Short mmCIF file of C-alpha atoms and ligand atoms in Angstrom, two decimals:
data_model
loop_
_atom_site.label_atom_id
_atom_site.label_comp_id
_atom_site.label_asym_id
_atom_site.label_seq_id
_atom_site.Cartn_x
_atom_site.Cartn_y
_atom_site.Cartn_z
CA MET K 1 -173.38 47.85 32.20
CA ARG K 2 -176.06 45.48 33.71
CA SER K 3 -178.66 47.41 33.14
CA CYS K 4 -179.85 50.03 30.81
CA THR K 5 -182.73 52.82 30.29
CA LEU K 6 -183.44 53.65 26.79
CA ILE K 7 -185.79 56.03 25.15
CA ALA K 8 -187.61 55.00 21.59
CA PRO K 9 -189.83 57.16 19.90
CA ALA K 10 -192.27 57.18 17.47
CA LYS K 11 -192.61 57.98 13.99
CA VAL K 12 -194.28 60.27 11.40
CA ASN K 13 -194.30 59.58 8.11
CA LEU K 14 -194.16 62.79 6.03
CA TYR K 15 -193.91 61.57 2.78
CA LEU K 16 -194.96 58.35 1.19
CA GLU K 17 -195.34 57.30 -2.58
CA ILE K 18 -195.30 53.26 -4.10
CA ILE K 19 -192.94 52.80 -6.89
CA GLY K 20 -193.51 49.97 -7.63
CA ASP K 21 -193.08 45.72 -6.58
CA ARG K 22 -189.28 44.57 -5.28
CA LEU K 23 -188.34 40.76 -6.06
CA ASP K 24 -188.16 39.89 -2.72
CA GLY K 25 -192.14 40.54 -2.60
CA TYR K 26 -191.99 43.99 -0.84
CA HIS K 27 -192.83 47.03 -2.22
CA GLU K 28 -190.43 49.86 -3.41
CA LEU K 29 -190.84 52.57 -1.62
CA VAL K 30 -189.99 56.71 -1.50
CA MET K 31 -190.67 57.99 2.13
CA ILE K 32 -190.02 60.67 4.28
CA LEU K 33 -189.47 59.64 8.24
CA GLN K 34 -189.49 61.75 10.71
CA SER K 35 -189.25 61.34 14.30
CA ILE K 36 -191.80 62.57 16.87
CA ASP K 37 -191.25 62.68 21.18
CA LEU K 38 -193.88 60.55 21.57
CA ALA K 39 -191.49 57.81 22.48
CA ASP K 40 -192.46 54.45 24.90
CA ARG K 41 -190.02 53.87 27.10
CA LEU K 42 -187.51 50.12 27.83
CA GLU K 43 -185.56 49.10 31.07
CA ILE K 44 -183.04 46.12 29.91
CA CYS K 45 -181.34 44.29 32.99
CA ALA K 46 -179.22 41.52 32.89
CA TYR K 47 -180.52 39.02 35.17
CA GLY K 48 -178.02 36.00 33.74
CA ALA K 49 -180.69 33.14 33.70
CA GLN K 50 -180.81 31.37 30.64
CA ASP K 51 -183.33 32.99 28.48
CA PHE K 52 -185.27 36.50 27.71
CA ASN K 53 -188.31 37.73 29.80
CA LEU K 54 -190.25 39.96 28.45
CA THR K 55 -193.41 42.49 30.06
CA CYS K 56 -195.33 45.57 28.52
CA SER K 57 -197.52 47.41 30.06
CA HIS K 58 -200.08 47.94 27.68
CA PRO K 59 -202.70 44.47 27.78
CA GLN K 60 -202.66 44.42 23.86
CA VAL K 61 -198.92 44.30 23.77
CA PRO K 62 -198.16 40.21 22.69
CA THR K 63 -195.21 39.85 25.30
CA ASP K 64 -194.12 36.19 23.74
CA GLU K 65 -191.63 35.37 20.49
CA THR K 66 -194.84 37.50 18.61
CA ASN K 67 -193.08 40.45 20.81
CA LEU K 68 -190.50 42.17 18.20
CA ALA K 69 -188.61 43.98 20.90
CA TYR K 70 -188.58 40.29 21.90
CA CYS K 71 -187.45 38.62 17.99
CA ALA K 72 -184.81 41.92 18.32
CA ALA K 73 -183.20 39.91 21.94
CA GLN K 74 -183.55 36.64 19.98
CA LEU K 75 -182.27 38.22 16.82
CA MET K 76 -178.65 39.45 19.04
CA LYS K 77 -178.51 36.03 21.13
CA LEU K 78 -178.31 34.16 17.75
CA GLU K 79 -175.66 36.89 16.24
CA PHE K 80 -173.46 37.01 19.43
CA ASN K 81 -173.67 33.58 20.60
CA GLU K 82 -170.22 33.96 22.58
CA ALA K 83 -171.92 37.18 24.07
CA PHE K 84 -175.38 35.92 25.55
CA ALA K 85 -172.99 32.51 26.59
CA ASN K 86 -170.96 35.32 28.79
CA TYR K 87 -173.18 38.25 30.13
CA GLY K 88 -176.99 35.45 30.05
CA GLY K 89 -180.39 37.26 28.91
CA VAL K 90 -182.21 39.99 30.05
CA ASP K 91 -185.47 41.35 31.24
CA ILE K 92 -186.77 43.71 29.02
CA THR K 93 -190.21 45.89 30.12
CA ILE K 94 -191.47 48.22 27.66
CA ASP K 95 -193.45 51.46 28.85
CA LYS K 96 -195.84 51.21 26.07
CA HIS K 97 -196.73 55.16 25.74
CA ILE K 98 -197.27 54.98 20.98
CA PRO K 99 -200.36 53.36 20.38
CA VAL K 100 -200.50 50.31 19.07
CA ALA K 101 -200.81 49.10 15.68
CA ALA K 102 -201.24 53.07 14.81
CA GLY K 103 -198.39 53.33 11.68
CA LEU K 104 -196.14 54.81 14.34
CA ALA K 105 -193.54 52.30 14.20
CA GLY K 106 -194.11 50.82 18.41
CA GLY K 107 -192.93 47.72 17.48
CA SER K 108 -189.93 48.52 15.45
CA THR K 109 -188.77 51.22 17.93
CA ASP K 110 -188.97 49.04 20.70
CA ALA K 111 -186.78 46.19 18.61
CA ALA K 112 -184.29 48.68 17.84
CA ALA K 113 -184.15 49.92 21.53
CA VAL K 114 -183.39 46.52 22.54
CA LEU K 115 -180.13 45.73 19.82
CA VAL K 116 -179.06 49.43 21.41
CA GLY K 117 -179.74 48.29 24.96
CA LEU K 118 -178.20 45.10 24.41
CA ASN K 119 -175.20 45.72 22.04
CA LEU K 120 -173.98 48.19 25.40
CA ILE K 121 -175.40 45.45 28.17
CA TRP K 122 -172.61 42.77 26.56
CA GLU K 123 -169.85 45.69 25.04
CA LEU K 124 -170.07 44.25 21.60
CA GLY K 125 -168.95 47.75 20.65
CA LEU K 126 -171.31 47.72 17.18
CA THR K 127 -171.75 50.91 15.94
CA ILE K 128 -174.71 52.53 14.37
CA PRO K 129 -175.23 51.31 10.62
CA GLU K 130 -173.85 47.76 12.51
CA LEU K 131 -177.03 48.03 14.13
CA GLN K 132 -179.29 48.98 11.41
CA ARG K 133 -178.28 46.16 9.03
CA LEU K 134 -179.13 43.64 12.47
CA GLY K 135 -182.16 45.76 12.42
CA GLU K 136 -183.40 45.34 8.88
CA LYS K 137 -183.80 41.46 9.35
CA LEU K 138 -186.49 42.65 12.26
CA GLY K 139 -188.75 45.05 9.76
CA SER K 140 -188.17 47.59 7.38
CA ASP K 141 -188.74 50.61 10.02
CA VAL K 142 -186.13 48.90 12.49
CA PRO K 143 -183.22 50.27 10.43
CA PHE K 144 -184.61 54.15 10.73
CA CYS K 145 -185.89 54.31 14.75
CA ILE K 146 -181.93 53.50 15.30
CA ALA K 147 -180.28 56.59 14.60
CA GLY K 148 -184.52 58.85 14.21
CA GLY K 149 -183.74 62.45 12.71
CA THR K 150 -185.74 63.69 9.96
CA VAL K 151 -184.72 61.21 6.64
CA VAL K 152 -185.37 59.74 3.60
CA ALA K 153 -186.35 56.32 3.07
CA THR K 154 -185.85 54.20 -0.09
CA GLY K 155 -185.78 50.70 -1.33
CA LYS K 156 -188.31 49.04 1.65
CA GLY K 157 -187.58 52.25 4.24
CA GLU K 158 -184.14 50.71 5.36
CA LYS K 159 -181.89 53.22 2.98
CA LEU K 160 -181.59 56.01 4.50
CA ASP K 161 -180.81 59.52 3.27
CA PRO K 162 -180.69 61.47 6.51
CA ILE K 163 -181.73 65.26 5.25
CA GLU K 164 -181.88 68.77 7.17
CA ALA K 165 -183.68 68.15 10.60
CA CYS K 166 -187.22 69.39 10.73
CA GLU K 167 -187.78 69.39 14.16
CA ASN K 168 -188.60 73.25 15.67
CA LEU K 169 -192.48 71.86 14.67
CA TRP K 170 -195.49 70.32 17.26
CA ILE K 171 -198.37 67.55 16.02
CA VAL K 172 -201.31 66.89 16.83
CA LEU K 173 -202.61 63.04 16.73
CA GLY K 174 -205.89 61.65 16.73
CA LYS K 175 -206.18 57.94 16.98
CA TYR K 176 -209.31 56.12 17.62
CA GLN K 177 -208.11 53.41 20.16
CA SER K 178 -210.22 50.74 19.15
CA LEU K 179 -209.13 50.51 15.57
CA ALA K 180 -205.73 48.54 14.45
CA VAL K 181 -204.79 48.79 10.81
CA SER K 182 -202.55 45.91 9.43
CA THR K 183 -199.59 47.09 7.89
CA SER K 184 -199.53 44.30 5.82
CA TRP K 185 -203.63 44.57 4.18
CA ALA K 186 -202.93 48.12 3.95
CA TYR K 187 -200.49 47.09 1.18
CA GLN K 188 -201.76 44.32 -0.05
CA THR K 189 -204.75 46.43 -1.10
CA TYR K 190 -203.38 48.60 -2.57
CA ARG K 191 -201.55 46.30 -4.95
CA GLN K 192 -204.90 45.12 -5.49
CA GLN K 193 -206.00 48.15 -6.96
CA PHE K 194 -203.53 49.85 -8.08
CA GLY K 195 -200.99 47.84 -9.16
CA HIS K 196 -201.20 48.24 -12.66
CA LYS K 197 -200.21 50.87 -11.72
CA TYR K 198 -196.92 50.02 -10.68
CA VAL K 199 -193.25 49.44 -12.14
CA SER K 200 -191.25 46.74 -11.35
CA ASP K 201 -187.72 46.20 -13.43
CA ARG K 202 -184.96 48.01 -12.75
CA ALA K 203 -184.80 50.22 -14.86
CA ALA K 204 -188.27 51.61 -15.05
CA VAL K 205 -188.23 51.39 -11.23
CA THR K 206 -185.14 53.97 -11.77
CA SER K 207 -187.08 55.92 -14.10
CA ARG K 208 -189.76 55.89 -12.22
CA ILE K 209 -187.88 56.80 -8.60
CA SER K 210 -186.97 59.74 -10.72
CA LYS K 211 -190.74 61.13 -10.98
CA VAL K 212 -190.95 61.13 -7.68
CA HIS K 213 -192.86 63.82 -5.44
CA SER K 214 -190.99 64.26 -2.87
CA GLY K 215 -188.69 66.42 -4.38
CA PRO K 216 -190.76 69.67 -3.31
CA LEU K 217 -191.28 68.52 0.37
CA VAL K 218 -187.38 67.87 0.92
CA LYS K 219 -186.82 71.56 -0.81
CA SER K 220 -188.93 72.83 1.61
CA ILE K 221 -187.74 70.89 5.09
CA SER K 222 -183.84 72.55 3.69
CA HIS K 223 -185.67 75.64 3.72
CA LYS K 224 -187.49 75.53 7.48
CA ASP K 225 -190.41 76.80 4.80
CA ASN K 226 -193.07 75.41 7.24
CA PRO K 227 -196.52 76.09 5.06
CA LYS K 228 -195.19 74.40 2.12
CA ILE K 229 -193.66 71.15 4.20
CA GLY K 230 -197.22 70.96 5.37
CA HIS K 231 -199.08 71.82 2.09
CA PHE K 232 -196.72 68.80 0.17
CA LEU K 233 -197.30 66.18 2.68
CA HIS K 234 -198.55 62.92 0.90
CA ASN K 235 -199.14 59.27 1.62
CA ASP K 236 -200.38 56.71 -0.97
CA LEU K 237 -202.27 54.74 1.36
CA GLU K 238 -204.89 56.72 1.77
CA LYS K 239 -206.14 55.59 -0.91
CA VAL K 240 -207.10 52.20 0.32
CA VAL K 241 -207.29 52.93 4.40
CA LEU K 242 -210.16 56.35 4.32
CA PRO K 243 -212.51 54.70 2.32
CA LYS K 244 -213.05 51.46 4.66
CA TYR K 245 -212.02 53.14 7.45
CA CYS K 246 -215.07 56.19 7.23
CA GLN K 247 -214.32 56.82 11.37
CA VAL K 248 -211.09 58.05 9.92
CA MET K 249 -211.29 59.83 6.74
CA LYS K 250 -214.10 61.93 9.19
CA LEU K 251 -211.19 62.34 11.48
CA ARG K 252 -209.29 63.51 9.46
CA LYS K 253 -211.24 66.46 7.16
CA THR K 254 -212.06 67.33 10.66
CA LEU K 255 -208.78 68.25 11.47
CA GLN K 256 -207.83 69.41 8.03
CA GLN K 257 -210.94 71.89 8.94
CA ILE K 258 -209.44 72.88 11.67
CA GLY K 259 -206.59 74.64 10.77
CA GLY K 260 -202.97 73.95 11.16
CA LEU K 261 -199.95 73.27 8.82
CA GLY K 262 -201.70 70.51 7.28
CA THR K 263 -202.91 66.76 7.71
CA MET K 264 -201.98 63.32 6.49
CA MET K 265 -202.44 59.60 7.60
CA SER K 266 -198.65 58.35 9.02
CA GLY K 267 -198.04 55.00 7.50
CA SER K 268 -200.27 52.37 6.99
CA GLY K 269 -202.84 54.59 9.80
CA PRO K 270 -204.83 54.83 10.97
CA THR K 271 -203.31 57.46 13.02
CA ILE K 272 -203.78 61.48 11.20
CA PHE K 273 -201.91 64.27 12.59
CA THR K 274 -201.94 67.88 11.64
CA LEU K 275 -198.41 69.42 12.27
CA CYS K 276 -198.47 73.11 13.69
CA GLN K 277 -196.20 75.96 13.91
CA SER K 278 -196.91 76.36 17.70
CA GLN K 279 -197.70 74.67 20.94
CA GLU K 280 -200.10 76.61 21.28
CA GLU K 281 -201.91 76.30 17.48
CA ALA K 282 -201.47 72.03 18.97
CA GLU K 283 -203.79 72.82 21.56
CA ASN K 284 -206.28 74.98 20.62
CA ILE K 285 -206.70 72.52 17.07
CA LYS K 286 -207.02 69.11 20.05
CA ASN K 287 -209.14 71.52 21.67
CA LYS K 288 -211.45 72.01 18.54
CA ALA K 289 -210.73 68.14 17.62
CA ARG K 290 -212.70 67.38 20.63
CA GLN K 291 -215.54 69.48 20.32
CA ALA K 292 -215.47 68.33 16.73
CA ILE K 293 -215.89 64.53 17.42
CA PHE K 294 -216.70 63.42 20.53
CA ASP K 295 -215.77 59.99 21.24
CA PRO K 296 -214.16 58.38 24.22
CA ASP K 297 -212.70 56.39 22.01
CA LEU K 298 -210.58 59.05 20.05
CA GLU K 299 -207.21 59.51 21.60
CA LEU K 300 -205.44 62.86 20.82
CA LEU K 301 -201.87 63.82 21.59
CA ILE K 302 -199.51 66.45 20.99
CA THR K 303 -196.13 65.73 20.45
CA LYS K 304 -192.98 67.72 18.77
CA LEU K 305 -190.94 66.82 15.51
CA SER K 306 -187.49 65.21 16.86
CA SER K 307 -184.48 64.75 15.44
CA THR K 308 -182.67 61.43 17.40
CA GLY K 309 -183.45 58.40 17.69
CA ILE K 310 -183.59 55.63 20.67
CA LYS K 311 -181.45 57.67 23.62
CA VAL K 312 -180.36 55.78 26.23
CA ILE K 313 -180.50 57.62 29.81
P1 ATP J 401 -195.46 50.38 11.66
O1 ATP J 401 -195.94 51.37 11.41
O2 ATP J 401 -194.45 50.16 12.01
O3 ATP J 401 -196.19 49.51 10.61
P2 ATP J 401 -197.74 50.00 13.58
O4 ATP J 401 -197.04 51.48 14.40
O5 ATP J 401 -198.41 50.18 12.94
O6 ATP J 401 -196.42 49.58 13.09
P3 ATP J 401 -197.07 48.43 16.03
O7 ATP J 401 -197.02 49.64 17.12
O8 ATP J 401 -195.33 48.22 15.84
O9 ATP J 401 -197.49 48.85 14.79
O10 ATP J 401 -197.97 47.15 16.06
C1 ATP J 401 -198.47 46.49 14.95
C2 ATP J 401 -198.43 44.68 15.35
O11 ATP J 401 -197.47 44.17 15.68
C3 ATP J 401 -199.31 45.01 16.87
O12 ATP J 401 -200.89 44.43 16.84
C4 ATP J 401 -198.85 44.03 17.82
O13 ATP J 401 -199.86 42.79 18.33
C5 ATP J 401 -197.54 43.30 17.51
N1 ATP J 401 -196.45 44.10 18.01
C6 ATP J 401 -195.06 43.06 18.28
N2 ATP J 401 -194.44 43.48 19.04
C7 ATP J 401 -194.94 45.06 19.53
C8 ATP J 401 -193.98 46.10 20.39
N3 ATP J 401 -193.09 45.87 20.92
N4 ATP J 401 -195.31 47.30 20.36
C9 ATP J 401 -196.62 46.87 19.86
N5 ATP J 401 -196.79 46.39 18.88
C10 ATP J 401 -196.11 45.35 19.01
#
């Protein structure tokens, strides 16, 4: 195989609870991650040159060594030097559809796609768990993005326990295009404001984890109880992001008042999403939100929950 096309889906957090600090400086988390149909499309093409070349359709996305997809290619080169020497570099083209810096794992899913694509082009035969272990080196969301679906993620987000698929629901996403929230800012601010409630020694973390509130949501997902799924959505990072960005707070209130099963911020934001029973309900909520907030900067998208991660087409 000399080239491949990959579909790289975004994710939303149905649940995000911060437990405490880890020795490595990250946060100990309990999350429920959910793939959605909204996806970037990547073309990876072997051209036999010395290195990697990356282009992206979105002007705000860097195309240098700070692009996470580029980092993924460099990691593969480092780990599989012989394959790189045999097959050479690749051209990576990202057709961006996932809003940037939005809490939707746009960069992570592009990186996941490059790991999957190079595994094929370089004929490495790596398994999904092996690719996920590589993905951990790039970012906490990368392992999830490889296989996708509906997953309870613990640790810093890299320990994955797939649960019953939660896929027959629609979702309205709202994001102000000019607003970007830095994930590290959100977590650092949370630490400053709520760090006194953290637990950090191993025994305390284990006992705190036994008290996490994700159980009712996991149960609602396995019972396919859609109203309860909407009711039990949760995200601790709302406590720092919403007070700082009043536009986002207002968007959340507006979407919640309009209806749907439930409304929440995804990850570190600023994307707000509303879960819906049907496409018709999602269209209706989107139209009403557009009437309520007449701002061309507000991007409103409709998509579906999905049970897949990176797809090769
Ligand atoms: P997460 O939810 O994983 O924290 P995010 O969805 O909030 O991530 P991204 O879309 O990944 O955020 O973008 C965060 C920053 O990363 C952007 O400001 C951008 O400069 C940089 N970046 C690097 N590589 C990419 C990429 N392939 N796609 C988008 N942004 C990228």
